[in-house]
């Protein structure tokens, strides 16, 4: 908006100029914001529907849904002091937290309703119910928060990518806990009441035909769950063996799932890099760029193309500093929103590239890539394999052989090399003795020849028409610098004013040279670059396949080697940081559980329950055809905190009931059905929010589809398994604790007996 306002001012100041917006990232941001707002609204509505069906109480559902916008508002307010804004990362963080925002209220309301059925007043039921679950709510909230904190301080590209997601989730969860202890309790005390049988006749059709049948179905589910839980307690070893087999099955799935840095995303924007054949003039490059631009604009899906062609060589560019070459061009491409076109961005750009290479002569390399997956990347391409060695000609030959290998790999798209040995060069061998005769050094001869052809700006400024100051570019005319014969006739001025042709001072030789001298770790290298597409092999698989094939087929001389770069380098670092964050998250959660349960064995049970989600995580990615990426690992960290909630809610009530005098089995059979409904509600609300993201992602959100898939798969399978496995493991840890206590008592008794014998 500020830029647009400034352009309007400039238009008034310079009426003779016309300003057009060539590229505006606000287009994508507009798509993103609209889609994210739609997703958040749908998420709130779906969450309210799930809560209504599970609670069977319109007032209770209303209380839960009211907490969502309030918690989101508090989270946004907490973001302001940190300078955070609403963007793709923060919005996806807020979206992910919606399913979790009602969890605390659901647990509160379920506990309050139980106390209402005991005949307590709404006020007493609210106080007693929330007091009963407050420690469990705090524990689950802090566990998810500490699970995410390591990612917020992980450093590197991981922190840049995910801190915008992590902090909104943390703020939302803390706000949700605060709201559940205050607003939820207040509303429950005033709006909820104990159900009465006499009110059945006055119930609405929604209650009689939808909510009541749903409640009866949930009651039957609780009865069946109690029966299944009893069977599990009678067959503990079978359950443990089945859980172990499930975990191993999940591990076996991992090799079948590829890896990539970031999932590909159709963000309706693409970037074009064009390189004409070496030696192509600026004018010819401009013509080629116009032809490519015309091909792009002929596509109905493309709305805007902005081109930038290299530069006309001149004196000020002699030192380079990253300036584009005369035979290079780049373009920014804007497409219509993905929901408004029949082809995805890869079908569009691949079709344009193939047609351009087929119909436009003079192109050495043309790459067109979407700007979704590698916005944060610093590599030249997602797939990059380098060959290093001392000799440029040998590197060129090896690079061309590797390029042919890459072109034959299925799924390897837009294969190219970073440079080629095709730049026409004139090598000038100056005769030092002849140059000294006219008082010149080799450098002075070279500078005069260079500036005669390429030109140079004067140091003096000239005022034209008494307006602004200009410098003047001096060089030979176009018809005087066409070929090597013209260079041979360039006039060289000696120290005493002699004027001689360059041919009298030097020998000229034409031979090809490298279009670029590329280095990696101070070594000369050539890169083989490429891309991949959705539905095909991911970047890591293609990089590994190219590396292994090149090592096997290329005749590498001594001193030459092959290494991987591109996404692989960033992926290794990012995966290491994310896995460290996951390890720290598990350690922090374990310490919180130790503090809550005052035991080391029960937290071990809950940490073990995290492995139950493995089959759901990898199975979901496998069935969805998605890969393991940094986004997937982020989802695993978030999921770890969510899965702990199930174990904490279950074991916390079991221990409370045992303290009240129940046996271990009685406490498990009583706590299981009581906690079943809130556990299922928390899981369903989280999953229902992410179903649209996983199955029908829109522009700006599709990169996070694997995140939703991981949480959906892990939470669904992991929750079902945890409902049966966690109580069984609790019995084993309890037996182990009993054995430890018995052993300690025996040791103490033996020590006391020995002490008594010593006294006698």
mmCIF file of N, CA and C in Angstrom, residues 15 18 22 50 97 108 138 190 237 250 330-331 335 345-346 381 402 406 436 455 464 525 601 623 644 662 719 731 754:
data_model
loop_
_atom_site.group_PDB
_atom_site.id
_atom_site.type_symbol
_atom_site.label_atom_id
_atom_site.label_comp_id
_atom_site.label_asym_id
_atom_site.label_seq_id
_atom_site.Cartn_x
_atom_site.Cartn_y
_atom_site.Cartn_z
ATOM 1 N N UNK A 15 4.433 13.580 -14.946
ATOM 2 C CA UNK A 15 3.273 13.170 -15.766
ATOM 3 C C UNK A 15 3.665 12.497 -17.072
ATOM 4 N N UNK A 18 4.962 6.618 -17.221
ATOM 5 C CA UNK A 18 3.872 5.679 -16.948
ATOM 6 C C UNK A 18 4.401 4.555 -16.061
ATOM 7 N N UNK A 22 4.898 -4.516 -12.352
ATOM 8 C CA UNK A 22 5.386 -5.697 -13.057
ATOM 9 C C UNK A 22 5.243 -6.955 -12.213
ATOM 10 N N UNK A 50 -18.543 -30.965 15.981
ATOM 11 C CA UNK A 50 -18.031 -32.144 16.683
ATOM 12 C C UNK A 50 -18.312 -32.048 18.179
ATOM 13 N N UNK A 97 -3.879 -24.675 15.861
ATOM 14 C CA UNK A 97 -4.201 -24.627 17.285
ATOM 15 C C UNK A 97 -5.701 -24.669 17.551
ATOM 16 N N UNK A 108 -12.960 -29.696 30.844
ATOM 17 C CA UNK A 108 -13.663 -29.016 31.942
ATOM 18 C C UNK A 108 -15.152 -29.351 31.934
ATOM 19 N N UNK A 138 -3.121 -28.355 32.968
ATOM 20 C CA UNK A 138 -1.847 -27.633 32.999
ATOM 21 C C UNK A 138 -0.719 -28.495 32.465
ATOM 22 N N UNK A 190 -23.245 -20.667 35.184
ATOM 23 C CA UNK A 190 -24.480 -19.925 34.942
ATOM 24 C C UNK A 190 -25.362 -20.555 33.862
ATOM 25 N N UNK A 237 0.205 -59.735 27.859
ATOM 26 C CA UNK A 237 1.347 -60.043 27.001
ATOM 27 C C UNK A 237 0.956 -59.970 25.527
ATOM 28 N N UNK A 250 5.521 -49.993 11.518
ATOM 29 C CA UNK A 250 5.730 -48.589 11.178
ATOM 30 C C UNK A 250 7.159 -48.312 10.761
ATOM 31 N N UNK A 330 15.829 -12.956 -16.853
ATOM 32 C CA UNK A 330 14.997 -13.574 -15.821
ATOM 33 C C UNK A 330 13.593 -13.000 -15.913
ATOM 34 N N UNK A 331 12.631 -13.770 -15.431
ATOM 35 C CA UNK A 331 11.232 -13.347 -15.501
ATOM 36 C C UNK A 331 10.498 -13.777 -14.241
ATOM 37 N N UNK A 335 0.375 -16.385 -11.942
ATOM 38 C CA UNK A 335 -0.728 -17.169 -12.470
ATOM 39 C C UNK A 335 -2.002 -16.869 -11.692
ATOM 40 N N UNK A 345 0.542 -25.565 -11.676
ATOM 41 C CA UNK A 345 1.621 -24.689 -12.134
ATOM 42 C C UNK A 345 2.699 -25.469 -12.876
ATOM 43 N N UNK A 346 2.925 -26.736 -12.499
ATOM 44 C CA UNK A 346 3.991 -27.519 -13.129
ATOM 45 C C UNK A 346 3.600 -27.925 -14.541
ATOM 46 N N UNK A 381 19.265 -25.144 -7.212
ATOM 47 C CA UNK A 381 18.112 -25.950 -7.598
ATOM 48 C C UNK A 381 17.901 -27.002 -6.515
ATOM 49 N N UNK A 402 27.422 -36.606 -17.081
ATOM 50 C CA UNK A 402 26.485 -36.685 -15.958
ATOM 51 C C UNK A 402 25.121 -36.122 -16.341
ATOM 52 N N UNK A 406 21.447 -37.853 -15.994
ATOM 53 C CA UNK A 406 20.305 -37.235 -15.311
ATOM 54 C C UNK A 406 19.073 -37.203 -16.206
ATOM 55 N N UNK A 436 57.361 -3.354 -24.574
ATOM 56 C CA UNK A 436 58.296 -2.487 -23.855
ATOM 57 C C UNK A 436 58.941 -1.469 -24.789
ATOM 58 N N UNK A 455 34.258 -0.665 -24.049
ATOM 59 C CA UNK A 455 33.934 0.712 -23.700
ATOM 60 C C UNK A 455 34.244 1.035 -22.262
ATOM 61 N N UNK A 464 24.329 18.563 -20.224
ATOM 62 C CA UNK A 464 23.658 18.682 -21.519
ATOM 63 C C UNK A 464 22.421 19.555 -21.354
ATOM 64 N N UNK A 525 34.342 -26.630 -9.689
ATOM 65 C CA UNK A 525 33.279 -27.632 -9.787
ATOM 66 C C UNK A 525 32.381 -27.307 -10.972
ATOM 67 N N UNK A 601 8.591 -44.105 36.656
ATOM 68 C CA UNK A 601 8.067 -45.214 35.869
ATOM 69 C C UNK A 601 6.844 -44.818 35.049
ATOM 70 N N UNK A 623 0.159 -43.680 2.194
ATOM 71 C CA UNK A 623 -1.117 -43.743 1.479
ATOM 72 C C UNK A 623 -1.400 -42.451 0.718
ATOM 73 N N UNK A 644 0.677 -37.198 24.245
ATOM 74 C CA UNK A 644 0.876 -37.258 25.689
ATOM 75 C C UNK A 644 -0.422 -36.945 26.435
ATOM 76 N N UNK A 662 -9.741 -47.880 45.263
ATOM 77 C CA UNK A 662 -9.985 -48.908 44.257
ATOM 78 C C UNK A 662 -8.727 -49.729 44.009
ATOM 79 N N UNK A 719 -4.200 -42.667 18.981
ATOM 80 C CA UNK A 719 -5.196 -42.540 20.052
ATOM 81 C C UNK A 719 -5.885 -43.865 20.313
ATOM 82 N N UNK A 731 -0.007 -51.298 34.081
ATOM 83 C CA UNK A 731 0.036 -52.456 34.989
ATOM 84 C C UNK A 731 1.448 -53.019 35.083
ATOM 85 N N UNK A 754 20.829 -57.331 60.496
ATOM 86 C CA UNK A 754 22.276 -57.366 60.727
ATOM 87 C C UNK A 754 22.683 -56.367 61.797
#
